[in-house]
Short mmCIF file of C-alpha atoms and ligand atoms in Angstrom, two decimals:
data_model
loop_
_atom_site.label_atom_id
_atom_site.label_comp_id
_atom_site.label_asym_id
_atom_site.label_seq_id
_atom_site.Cartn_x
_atom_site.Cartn_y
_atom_site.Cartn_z
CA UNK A 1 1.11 78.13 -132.92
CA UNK A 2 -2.28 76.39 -132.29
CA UNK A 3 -1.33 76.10 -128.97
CA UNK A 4 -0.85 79.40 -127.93
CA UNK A 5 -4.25 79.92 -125.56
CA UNK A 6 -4.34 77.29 -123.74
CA UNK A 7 -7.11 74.91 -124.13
CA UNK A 8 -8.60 76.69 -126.72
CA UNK A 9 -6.70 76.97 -130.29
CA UNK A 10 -5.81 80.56 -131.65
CA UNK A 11 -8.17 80.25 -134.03
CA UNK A 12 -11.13 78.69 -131.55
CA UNK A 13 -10.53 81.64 -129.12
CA UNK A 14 -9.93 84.65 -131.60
CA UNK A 15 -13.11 83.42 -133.04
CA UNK A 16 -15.01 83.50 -129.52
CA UNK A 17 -14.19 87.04 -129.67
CA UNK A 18 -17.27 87.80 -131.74
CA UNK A 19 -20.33 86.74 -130.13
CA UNK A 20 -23.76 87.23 -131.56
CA UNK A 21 -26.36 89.27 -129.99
CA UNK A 22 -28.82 87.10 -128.09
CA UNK A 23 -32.72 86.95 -127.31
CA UNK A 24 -32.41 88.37 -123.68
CA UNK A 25 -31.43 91.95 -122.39
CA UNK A 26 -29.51 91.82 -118.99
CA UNK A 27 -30.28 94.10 -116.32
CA UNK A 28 -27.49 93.09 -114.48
CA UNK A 29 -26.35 96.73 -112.43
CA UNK A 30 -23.43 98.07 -111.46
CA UNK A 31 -22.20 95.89 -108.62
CA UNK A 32 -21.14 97.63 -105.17
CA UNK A 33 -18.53 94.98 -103.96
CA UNK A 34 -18.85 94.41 -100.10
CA UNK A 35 -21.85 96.44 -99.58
CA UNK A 36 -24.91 94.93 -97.98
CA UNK A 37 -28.07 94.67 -99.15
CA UNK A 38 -26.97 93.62 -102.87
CA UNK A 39 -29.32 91.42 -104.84
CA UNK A 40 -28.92 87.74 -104.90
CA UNK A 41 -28.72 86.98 -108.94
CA UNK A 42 -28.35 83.44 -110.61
CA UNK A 43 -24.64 83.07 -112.37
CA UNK A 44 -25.06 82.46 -116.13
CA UNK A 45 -23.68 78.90 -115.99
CA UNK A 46 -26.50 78.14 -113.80
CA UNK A 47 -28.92 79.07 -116.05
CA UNK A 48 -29.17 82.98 -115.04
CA UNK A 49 -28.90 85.93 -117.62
CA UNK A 50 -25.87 86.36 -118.31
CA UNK A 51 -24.43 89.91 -117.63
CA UNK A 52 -23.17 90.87 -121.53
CA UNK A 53 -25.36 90.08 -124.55
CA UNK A 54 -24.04 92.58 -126.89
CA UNK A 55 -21.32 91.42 -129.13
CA UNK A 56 -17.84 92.56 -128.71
CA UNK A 57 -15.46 94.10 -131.06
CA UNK A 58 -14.62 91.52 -133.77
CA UNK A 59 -10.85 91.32 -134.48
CA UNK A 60 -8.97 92.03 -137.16
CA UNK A 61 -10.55 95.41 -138.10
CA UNK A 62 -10.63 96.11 -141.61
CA UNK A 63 -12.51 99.31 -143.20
CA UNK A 64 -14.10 98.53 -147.08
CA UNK A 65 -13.87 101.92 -148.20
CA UNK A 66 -10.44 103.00 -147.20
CA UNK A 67 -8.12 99.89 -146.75
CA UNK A 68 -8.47 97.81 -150.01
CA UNK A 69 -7.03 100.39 -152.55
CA UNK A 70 -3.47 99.55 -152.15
CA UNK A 71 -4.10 96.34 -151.75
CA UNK A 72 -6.11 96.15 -154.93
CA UNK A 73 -3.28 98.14 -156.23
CA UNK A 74 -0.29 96.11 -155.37
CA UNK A 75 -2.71 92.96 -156.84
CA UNK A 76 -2.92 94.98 -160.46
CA UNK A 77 0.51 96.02 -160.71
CA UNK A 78 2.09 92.57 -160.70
CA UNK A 79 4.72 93.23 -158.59
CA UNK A 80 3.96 91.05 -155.68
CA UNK A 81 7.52 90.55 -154.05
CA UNK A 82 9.36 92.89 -152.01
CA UNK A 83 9.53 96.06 -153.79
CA UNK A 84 8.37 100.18 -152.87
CA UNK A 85 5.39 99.42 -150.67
CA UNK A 86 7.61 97.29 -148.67
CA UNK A 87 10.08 99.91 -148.79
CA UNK A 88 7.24 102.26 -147.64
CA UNK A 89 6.39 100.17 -144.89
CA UNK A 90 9.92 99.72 -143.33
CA UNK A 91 10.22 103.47 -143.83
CA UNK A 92 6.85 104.48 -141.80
CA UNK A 93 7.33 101.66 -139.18
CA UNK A 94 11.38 102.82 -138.39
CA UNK A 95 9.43 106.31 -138.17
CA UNK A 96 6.78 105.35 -136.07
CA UNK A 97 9.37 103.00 -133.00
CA UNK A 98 11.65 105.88 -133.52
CA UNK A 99 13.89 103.37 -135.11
CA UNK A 100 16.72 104.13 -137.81
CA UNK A 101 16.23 101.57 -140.14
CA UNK A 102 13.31 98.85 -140.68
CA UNK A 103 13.51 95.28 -142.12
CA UNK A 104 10.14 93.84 -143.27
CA UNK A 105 10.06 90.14 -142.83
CA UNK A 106 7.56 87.17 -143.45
CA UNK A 107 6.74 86.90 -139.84
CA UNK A 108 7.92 87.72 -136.20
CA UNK A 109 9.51 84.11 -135.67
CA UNK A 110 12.00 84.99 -138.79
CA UNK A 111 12.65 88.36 -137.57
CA UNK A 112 13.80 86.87 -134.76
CA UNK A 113 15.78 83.84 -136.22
CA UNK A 114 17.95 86.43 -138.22
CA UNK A 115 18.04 89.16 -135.39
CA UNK A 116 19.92 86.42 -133.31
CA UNK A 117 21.67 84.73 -136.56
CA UNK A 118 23.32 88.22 -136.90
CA UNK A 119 24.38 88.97 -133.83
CA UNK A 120 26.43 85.86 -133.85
CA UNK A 121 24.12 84.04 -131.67
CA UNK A 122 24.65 79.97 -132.68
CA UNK A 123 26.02 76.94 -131.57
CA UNK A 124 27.90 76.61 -128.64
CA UNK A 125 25.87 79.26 -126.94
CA UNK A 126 23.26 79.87 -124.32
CA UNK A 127 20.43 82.55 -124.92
CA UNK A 128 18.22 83.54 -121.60
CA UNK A 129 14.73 83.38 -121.78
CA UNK A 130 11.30 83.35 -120.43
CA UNK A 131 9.64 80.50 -120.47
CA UNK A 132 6.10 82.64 -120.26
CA UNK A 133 5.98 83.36 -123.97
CA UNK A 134 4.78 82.24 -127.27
CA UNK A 135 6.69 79.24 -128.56
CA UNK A 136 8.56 80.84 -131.08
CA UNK A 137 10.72 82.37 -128.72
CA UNK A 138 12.08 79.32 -127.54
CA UNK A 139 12.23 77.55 -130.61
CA UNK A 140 14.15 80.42 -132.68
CA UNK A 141 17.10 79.70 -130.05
CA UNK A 142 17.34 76.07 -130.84
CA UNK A 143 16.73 77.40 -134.56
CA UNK A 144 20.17 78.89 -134.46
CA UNK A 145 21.53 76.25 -132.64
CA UNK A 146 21.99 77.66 -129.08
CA UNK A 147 20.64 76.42 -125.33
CA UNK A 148 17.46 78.25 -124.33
CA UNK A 149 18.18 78.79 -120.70
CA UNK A 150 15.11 79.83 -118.76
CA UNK A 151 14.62 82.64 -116.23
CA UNK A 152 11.38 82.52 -114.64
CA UNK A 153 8.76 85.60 -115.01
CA UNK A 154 7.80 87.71 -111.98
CA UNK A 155 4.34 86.43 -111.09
CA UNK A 156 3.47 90.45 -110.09
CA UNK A 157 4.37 91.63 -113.97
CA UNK A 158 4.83 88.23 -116.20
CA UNK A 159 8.18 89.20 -117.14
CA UNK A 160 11.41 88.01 -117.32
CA UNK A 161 12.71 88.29 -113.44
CA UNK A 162 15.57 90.61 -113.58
CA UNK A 163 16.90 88.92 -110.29
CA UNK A 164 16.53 85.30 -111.48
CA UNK A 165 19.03 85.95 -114.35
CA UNK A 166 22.58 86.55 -113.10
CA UNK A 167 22.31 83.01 -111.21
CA UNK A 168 21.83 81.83 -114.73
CA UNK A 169 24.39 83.19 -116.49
CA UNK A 170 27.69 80.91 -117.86
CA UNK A 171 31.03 81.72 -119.88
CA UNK A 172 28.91 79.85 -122.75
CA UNK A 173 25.90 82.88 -122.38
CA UNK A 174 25.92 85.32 -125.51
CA UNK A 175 22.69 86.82 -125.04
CA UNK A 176 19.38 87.50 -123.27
CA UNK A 177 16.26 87.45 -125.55
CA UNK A 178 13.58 89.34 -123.02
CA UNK A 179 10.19 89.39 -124.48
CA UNK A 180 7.47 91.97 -123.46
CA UNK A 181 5.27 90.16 -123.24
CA UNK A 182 1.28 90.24 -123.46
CA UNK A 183 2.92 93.55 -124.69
CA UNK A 184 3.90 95.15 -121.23
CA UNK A 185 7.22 96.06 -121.29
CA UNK A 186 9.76 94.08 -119.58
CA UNK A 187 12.42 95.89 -117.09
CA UNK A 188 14.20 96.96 -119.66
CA UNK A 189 17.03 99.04 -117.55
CA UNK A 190 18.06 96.17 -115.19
CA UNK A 191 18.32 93.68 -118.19
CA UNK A 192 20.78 95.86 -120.18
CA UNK A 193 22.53 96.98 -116.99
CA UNK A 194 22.88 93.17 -117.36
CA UNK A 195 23.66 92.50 -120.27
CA UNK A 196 26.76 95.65 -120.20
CA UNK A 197 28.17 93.86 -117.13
CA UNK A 198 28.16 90.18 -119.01
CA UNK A 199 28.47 91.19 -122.38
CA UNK A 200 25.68 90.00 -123.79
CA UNK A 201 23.15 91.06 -127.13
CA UNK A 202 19.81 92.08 -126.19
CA UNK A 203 17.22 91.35 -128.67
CA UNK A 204 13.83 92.18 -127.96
CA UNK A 205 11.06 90.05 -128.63
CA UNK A 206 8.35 92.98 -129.33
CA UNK A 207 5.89 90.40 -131.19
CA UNK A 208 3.15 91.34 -129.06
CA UNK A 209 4.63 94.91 -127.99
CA UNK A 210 3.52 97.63 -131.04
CA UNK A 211 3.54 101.01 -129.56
CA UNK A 212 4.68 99.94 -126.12
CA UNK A 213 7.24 102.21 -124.13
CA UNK A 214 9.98 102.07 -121.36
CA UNK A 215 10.37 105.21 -120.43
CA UNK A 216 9.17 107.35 -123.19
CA UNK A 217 11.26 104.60 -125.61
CA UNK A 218 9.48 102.41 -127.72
CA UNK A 219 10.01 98.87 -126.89
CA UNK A 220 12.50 97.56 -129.99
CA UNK A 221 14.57 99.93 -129.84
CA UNK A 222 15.80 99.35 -125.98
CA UNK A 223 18.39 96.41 -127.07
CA UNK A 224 20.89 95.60 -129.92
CA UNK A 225 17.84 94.60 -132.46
CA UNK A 226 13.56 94.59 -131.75
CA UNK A 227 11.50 91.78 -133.41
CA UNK A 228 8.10 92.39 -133.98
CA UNK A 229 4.73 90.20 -135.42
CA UNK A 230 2.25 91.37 -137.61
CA UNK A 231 0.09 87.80 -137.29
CA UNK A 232 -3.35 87.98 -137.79
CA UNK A 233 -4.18 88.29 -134.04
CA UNK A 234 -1.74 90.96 -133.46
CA UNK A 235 -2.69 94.26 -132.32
CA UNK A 236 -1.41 95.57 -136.08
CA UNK A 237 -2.21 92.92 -138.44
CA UNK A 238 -1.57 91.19 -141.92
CA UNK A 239 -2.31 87.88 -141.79
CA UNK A 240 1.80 86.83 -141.78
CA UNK A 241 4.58 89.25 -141.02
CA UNK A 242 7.01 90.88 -138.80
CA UNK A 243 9.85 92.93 -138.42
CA UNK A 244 13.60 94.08 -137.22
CA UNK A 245 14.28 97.03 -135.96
CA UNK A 246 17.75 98.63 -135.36
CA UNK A 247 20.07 101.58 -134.90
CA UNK A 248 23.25 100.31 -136.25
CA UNK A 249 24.00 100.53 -139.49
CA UNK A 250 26.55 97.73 -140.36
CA UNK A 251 23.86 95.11 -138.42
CA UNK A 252 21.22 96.18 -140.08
CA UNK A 253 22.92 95.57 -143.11
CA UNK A 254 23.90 92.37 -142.23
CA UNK A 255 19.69 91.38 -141.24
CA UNK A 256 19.06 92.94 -144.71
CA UNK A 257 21.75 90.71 -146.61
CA UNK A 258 20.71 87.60 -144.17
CA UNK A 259 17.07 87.90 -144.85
CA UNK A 260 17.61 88.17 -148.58
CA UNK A 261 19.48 84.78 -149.34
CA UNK A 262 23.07 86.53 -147.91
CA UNK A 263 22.73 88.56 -151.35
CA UNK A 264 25.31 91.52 -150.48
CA UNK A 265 24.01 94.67 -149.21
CA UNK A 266 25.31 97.98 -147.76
CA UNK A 267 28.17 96.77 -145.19
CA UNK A 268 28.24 93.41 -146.27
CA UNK A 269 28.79 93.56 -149.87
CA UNK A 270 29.37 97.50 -150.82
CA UNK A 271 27.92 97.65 -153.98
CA UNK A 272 24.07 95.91 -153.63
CA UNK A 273 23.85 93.29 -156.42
CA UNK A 274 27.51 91.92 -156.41
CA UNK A 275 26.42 88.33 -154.91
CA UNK A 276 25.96 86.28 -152.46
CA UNK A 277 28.45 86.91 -149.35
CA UNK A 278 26.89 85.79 -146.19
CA UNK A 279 25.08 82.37 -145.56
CA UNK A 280 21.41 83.54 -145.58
CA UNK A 281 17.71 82.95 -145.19
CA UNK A 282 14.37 84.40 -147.47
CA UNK A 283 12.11 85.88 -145.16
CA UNK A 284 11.28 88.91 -147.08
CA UNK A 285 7.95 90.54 -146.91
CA UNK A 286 5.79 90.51 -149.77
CA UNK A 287 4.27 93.73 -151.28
CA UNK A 288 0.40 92.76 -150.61
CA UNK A 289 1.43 92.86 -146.73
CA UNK A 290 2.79 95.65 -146.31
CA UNK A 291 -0.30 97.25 -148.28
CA UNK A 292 -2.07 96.22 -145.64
CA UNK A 293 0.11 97.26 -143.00
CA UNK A 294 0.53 100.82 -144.08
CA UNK A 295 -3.73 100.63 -143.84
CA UNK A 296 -3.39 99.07 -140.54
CA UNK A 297 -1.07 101.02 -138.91
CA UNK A 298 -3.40 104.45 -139.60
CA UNK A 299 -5.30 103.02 -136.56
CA UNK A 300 -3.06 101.73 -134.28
CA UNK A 301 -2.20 104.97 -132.21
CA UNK A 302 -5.68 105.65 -131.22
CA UNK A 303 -6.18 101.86 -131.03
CA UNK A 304 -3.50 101.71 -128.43
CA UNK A 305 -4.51 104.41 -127.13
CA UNK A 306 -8.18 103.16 -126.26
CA UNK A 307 -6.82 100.27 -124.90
CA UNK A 308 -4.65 102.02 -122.53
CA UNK A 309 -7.56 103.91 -120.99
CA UNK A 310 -9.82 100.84 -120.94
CA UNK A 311 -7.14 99.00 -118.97
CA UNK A 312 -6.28 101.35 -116.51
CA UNK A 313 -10.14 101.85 -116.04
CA UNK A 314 -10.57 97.82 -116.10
CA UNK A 315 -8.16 97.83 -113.34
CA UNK A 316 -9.80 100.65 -111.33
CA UNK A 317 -12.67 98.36 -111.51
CA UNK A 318 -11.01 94.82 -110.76
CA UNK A 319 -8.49 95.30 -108.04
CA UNK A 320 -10.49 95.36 -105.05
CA UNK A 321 -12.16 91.82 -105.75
CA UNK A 322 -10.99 89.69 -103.26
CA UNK A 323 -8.76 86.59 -105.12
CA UNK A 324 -8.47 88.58 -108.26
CA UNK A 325 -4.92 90.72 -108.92
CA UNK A 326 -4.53 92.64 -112.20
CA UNK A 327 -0.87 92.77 -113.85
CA UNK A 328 1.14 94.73 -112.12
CA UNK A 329 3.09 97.54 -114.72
CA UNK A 330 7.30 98.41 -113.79
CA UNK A 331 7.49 101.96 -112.90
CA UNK A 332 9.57 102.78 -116.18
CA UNK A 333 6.63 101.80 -118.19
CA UNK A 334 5.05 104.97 -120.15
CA UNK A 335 2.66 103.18 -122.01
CA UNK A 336 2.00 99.29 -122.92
CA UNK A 337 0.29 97.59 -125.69
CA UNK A 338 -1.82 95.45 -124.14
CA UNK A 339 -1.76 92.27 -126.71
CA UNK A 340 -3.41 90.86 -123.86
CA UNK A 341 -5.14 91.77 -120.51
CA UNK A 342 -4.29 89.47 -117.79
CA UNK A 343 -5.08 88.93 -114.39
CA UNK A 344 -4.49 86.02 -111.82
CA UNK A 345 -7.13 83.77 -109.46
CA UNK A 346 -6.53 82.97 -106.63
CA UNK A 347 -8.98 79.83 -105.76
CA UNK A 348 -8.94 80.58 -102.23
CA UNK A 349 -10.94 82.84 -102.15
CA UNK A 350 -13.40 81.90 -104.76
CA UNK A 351 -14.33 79.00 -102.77
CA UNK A 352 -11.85 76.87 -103.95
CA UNK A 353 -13.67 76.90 -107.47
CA UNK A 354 -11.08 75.93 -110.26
CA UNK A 355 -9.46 78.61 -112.48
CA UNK A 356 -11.19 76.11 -115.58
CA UNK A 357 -14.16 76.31 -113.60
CA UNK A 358 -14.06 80.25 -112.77
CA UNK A 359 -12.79 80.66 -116.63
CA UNK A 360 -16.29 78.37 -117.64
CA UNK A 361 -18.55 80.87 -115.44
CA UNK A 362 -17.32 84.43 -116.43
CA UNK A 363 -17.85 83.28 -120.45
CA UNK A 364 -20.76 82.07 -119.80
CA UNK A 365 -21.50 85.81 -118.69
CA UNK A 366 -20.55 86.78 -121.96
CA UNK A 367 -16.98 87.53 -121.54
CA UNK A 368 -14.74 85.61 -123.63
CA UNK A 369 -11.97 84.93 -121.93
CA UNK A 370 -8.78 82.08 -121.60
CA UNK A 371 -6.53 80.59 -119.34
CA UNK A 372 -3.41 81.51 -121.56
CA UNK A 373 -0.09 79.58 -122.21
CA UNK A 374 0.41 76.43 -120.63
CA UNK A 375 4.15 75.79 -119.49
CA UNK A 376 5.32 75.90 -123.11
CA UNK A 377 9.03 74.18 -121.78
CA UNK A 378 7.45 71.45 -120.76
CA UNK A 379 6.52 70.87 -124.06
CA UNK A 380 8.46 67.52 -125.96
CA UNK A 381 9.91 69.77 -128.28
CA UNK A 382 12.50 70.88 -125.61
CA UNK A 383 13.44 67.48 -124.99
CA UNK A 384 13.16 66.51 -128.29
CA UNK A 385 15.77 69.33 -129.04
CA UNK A 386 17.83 68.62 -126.77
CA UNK A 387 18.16 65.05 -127.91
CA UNK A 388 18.40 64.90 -131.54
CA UNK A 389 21.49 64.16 -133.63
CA UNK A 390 22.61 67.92 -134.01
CA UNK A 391 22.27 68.69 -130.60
CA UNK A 392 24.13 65.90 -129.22
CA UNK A 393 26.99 66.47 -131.76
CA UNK A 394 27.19 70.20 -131.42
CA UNK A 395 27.12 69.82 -127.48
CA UNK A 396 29.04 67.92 -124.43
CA UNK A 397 26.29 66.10 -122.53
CA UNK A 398 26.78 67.96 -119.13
CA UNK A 399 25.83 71.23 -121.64
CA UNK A 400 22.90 69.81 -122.63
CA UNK A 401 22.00 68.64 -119.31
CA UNK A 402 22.40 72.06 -117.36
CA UNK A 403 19.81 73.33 -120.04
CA UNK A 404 17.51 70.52 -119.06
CA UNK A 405 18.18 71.08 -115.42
CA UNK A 406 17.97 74.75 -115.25
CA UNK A 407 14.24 74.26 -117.33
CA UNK A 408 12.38 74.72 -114.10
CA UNK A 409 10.70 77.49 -113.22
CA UNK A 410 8.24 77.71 -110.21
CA UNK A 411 7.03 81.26 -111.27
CA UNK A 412 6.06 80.33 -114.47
CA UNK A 413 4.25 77.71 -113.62
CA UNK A 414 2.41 79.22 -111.05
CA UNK A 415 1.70 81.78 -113.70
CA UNK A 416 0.46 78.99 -115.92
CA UNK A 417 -1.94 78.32 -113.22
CA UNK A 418 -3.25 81.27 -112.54
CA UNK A 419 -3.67 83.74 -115.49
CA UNK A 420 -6.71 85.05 -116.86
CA UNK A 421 -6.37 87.28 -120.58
CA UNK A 422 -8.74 89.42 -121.94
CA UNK A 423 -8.09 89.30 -125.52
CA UNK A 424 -7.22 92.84 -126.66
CA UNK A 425 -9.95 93.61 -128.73
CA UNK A 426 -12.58 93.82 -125.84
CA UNK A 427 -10.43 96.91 -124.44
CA UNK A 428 -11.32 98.85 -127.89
CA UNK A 429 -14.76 99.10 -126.60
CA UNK A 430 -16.38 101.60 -124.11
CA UNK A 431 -16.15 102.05 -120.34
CA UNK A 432 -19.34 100.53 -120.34
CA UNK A 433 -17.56 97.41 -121.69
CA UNK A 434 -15.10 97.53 -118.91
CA UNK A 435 -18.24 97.67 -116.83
CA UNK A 436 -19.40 94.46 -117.91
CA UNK A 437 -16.53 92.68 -117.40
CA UNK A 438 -16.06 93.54 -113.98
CA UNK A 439 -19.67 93.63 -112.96
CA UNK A 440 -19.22 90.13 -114.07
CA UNK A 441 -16.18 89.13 -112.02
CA UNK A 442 -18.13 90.31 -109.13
CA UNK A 443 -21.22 88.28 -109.51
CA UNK A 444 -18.98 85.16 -109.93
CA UNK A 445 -17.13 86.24 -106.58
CA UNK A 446 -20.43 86.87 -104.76
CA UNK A 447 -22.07 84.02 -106.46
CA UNK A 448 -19.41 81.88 -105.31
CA UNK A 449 -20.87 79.12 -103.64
CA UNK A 450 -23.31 78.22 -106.09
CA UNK A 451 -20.27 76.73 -108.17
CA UNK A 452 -19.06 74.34 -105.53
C1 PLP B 501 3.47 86.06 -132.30
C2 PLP B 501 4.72 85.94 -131.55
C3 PLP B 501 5.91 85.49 -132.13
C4 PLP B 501 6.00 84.95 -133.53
O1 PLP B 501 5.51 85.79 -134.50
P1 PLP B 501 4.89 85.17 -135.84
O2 PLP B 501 4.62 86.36 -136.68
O3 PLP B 501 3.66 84.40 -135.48
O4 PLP B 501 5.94 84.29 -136.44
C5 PLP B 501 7.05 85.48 -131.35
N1 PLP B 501 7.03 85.86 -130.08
C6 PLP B 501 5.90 86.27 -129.48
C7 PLP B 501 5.94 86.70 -128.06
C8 PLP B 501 4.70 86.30 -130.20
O5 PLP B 501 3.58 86.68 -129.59
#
């Protein structure tokens, strides 16, 4: 988890987020990229003003006067385990992803865990995945005992490659676990065309993809199941928590009994309260998050909104700086979420600077910033995985070894190389905030050779 921004440590870099006003006043302009005549200025990390003084949106958002009654309400009452406000929750959230049913869990990684436990995902089987995500998504697969097999990302969108996948693909393969990640959707129509011809699940790893659409769809509700994270630096927040999503009854009744120690429930045991019938899990949400969810989730559609327009705006802004390409969208995207803004460097023409260096100078302009994951299947726990006792009793060794051997992928890594995010609470400020940040990428670029 700590590791999920690179260098710096969730916490560290949600925490650079807020930075405090400071003595000096920048009168840094607008910058006209490529025109003559423009003004020589010092870069920040040189000991220049730096172009943004004013602090940015602080993240999560939390209003005194209207968010803490239900909360305080839920504290009085008692009743701290799942019970109505949970209930309430699962209702507006199904309502809101255009979802039939909603399961409330403890967290994203657990919505996924039993989304794949119930689809029959488990040992013996191979799950493809990106391996430019969050962690968890790898780690739920060996959770439930299946190979991740990795599909590299498409450097132009950072998501799953739709025509790296097929090549992948073995009689062993039960699903495909595509996460939109940075929460732009991924190509959702070529990965269940896909998964029809192969027969595989689809669950959708949503953690970071509230609100998003394919194609006037909410992302979640585009495969068999949606997962989705309501983690404290998630774009709707509660500290801990997540959820499933679904359409089919008798599944969703399954994640319900699963998630509640395999107690039965609906399909599973007809009558609710006649024991346990499935093997299970407890990852139900509690009462006091989902009191702050239902507060939370009254500003996430303008929120998303706001960050929408600042992006596209951003981009306007960005696109045209030599060495610098913004994320390219699929055409079957209506809307993303933007967990994340991200753009690659290209060195080259920076002078050759670093992306740590590059990174170093545009914060020290006052816009925090990161170099995002960092080739998170290279990390031991992959090996580790693949070598402990369970593994190597559950699997023949040329199984295990194809997983290791098909953990290489060039695209990701060059993604790990080159990203830049903007963490999304500096797109729920003002065009003039969009201003900054690209006024700033500009003076770096021109500035260029006084980093060498
Ligand atoms: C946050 C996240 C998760 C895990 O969610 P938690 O609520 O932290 O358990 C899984 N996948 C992705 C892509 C995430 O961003």
């Amino acid at each position: 988890m700590d590791k999920a921004h690179g260098s710096l440590t969730r916490r560290q870099f949600v925490n650079t987020m807020t930075i405090g006003p400071l003595a000096t006043v920048s009168f840094y302009g607008t910058s006209v990229y490529g025109k003559a005549g423009k003004k020589a200025t010092i870069l920040a990390l040189k000991g220049g003003q730096p172009v943004r003084t004013r602090p940015w949106p602080s993240w999560p958002i939390w209003d005194k006067n209207h968010d803490e009654e239900l909360v305080i309400e839920v504290l009085r009452s008692g009743v701290w385990s799942r019970n109505k406000i949970v209930e309430e929750f699962e209702s507006q959230y199904a309502n809101l992803i255009g979802a039939k049913r909603c399961i409330g869990t403890t967290n994203g990684t657990n919505a996924l865990l039993t989304a794949l436990h119930c689809l029959d995902v488990g040992i013996g089987d191979e799950v493809l995945v990106t391996p430019y995500t969050f962690v968890a998504t790898i780690q739920v697969i060996f959770l439930s005992g299946a190979l991740p097999i990795m599909v590299d990302p498409d450097p132009e969108t950072f998501q799953i490659n739709p025509d790296k996948m097929e090549e992948k693909i073995s009689e062993d393969t039960k699903a495909i676990l595509p996460v939109h990640i940075l929460g732009l959707p991924a190509h959702m129509d070529r990965i269940n065309t896909i998964a029809g011809k192969h027969n595989l699940a689809v669950v959708e790893d949503a953690c970071q993809a509230w609100l998003a659409e394919w194609k006037g769809k909410k992302c979640g509700t585009l495969g068999d199941l949606g997962c989705f994270s309501f983690q404290n630096s998630k774009n709707l927040p509660c500290g801990e928590g997540g959820a499933i999503v679904g359409n089919d009854d008798k599944l969703m009744d399954r994640c319900y009994s699963y998630h509640d120690f395999g107690r039965g429930y609906g399909d599973i045991g007809q009558v609710e309260g006649t024991g346990f019938r499935i093997m299970g899990n407890k990852c139900r949400m509690a009462e006091y998050q989902a009191a702050i969810l239902l507060a939370q989730m009254k500003r996430l559609e303008q929120q998303t909104q706001t960050r929408n327009e600042n992006a596209e705006y951003l981009t306007s802004r960005i696109k045209d700086i030599p060495g610098i390409i913004p994320c390219r969208l699929y055409e079957g995207v209506t809307r993303a979420a933007y967990h994340l803004y991200p753009f690659r460097y290209k060195k080259e023409y920076f002078n050759n600077i670093s992306r740590g260096r590059f990174i170093a100078a545009l914060r020290a302009e006052g816009i925090p910033c990161s170099s995002g994951y960092n080739r998170v299947n290279k990390n031991a726990f992959f090996e580790n995985a693949l070598r402990s006792k369970n593994f190597r009793k559950a699997y023949p060794a040329k199984k295990l070894d194809r997983c290791r051997q098909l953990n290489s992928c060039p695209d990701g890594d060059q993604l790990c190389d080159e990203a830049v995010w903007l963490f999304h609470s500096l797109l729920l400020g003002t065009k003039r905030d969009m201003d900054d940040i690209a006024d700033a990428i500009e003076k770096i670029y021109e500035n260029r050779e006084s980093l060498a």
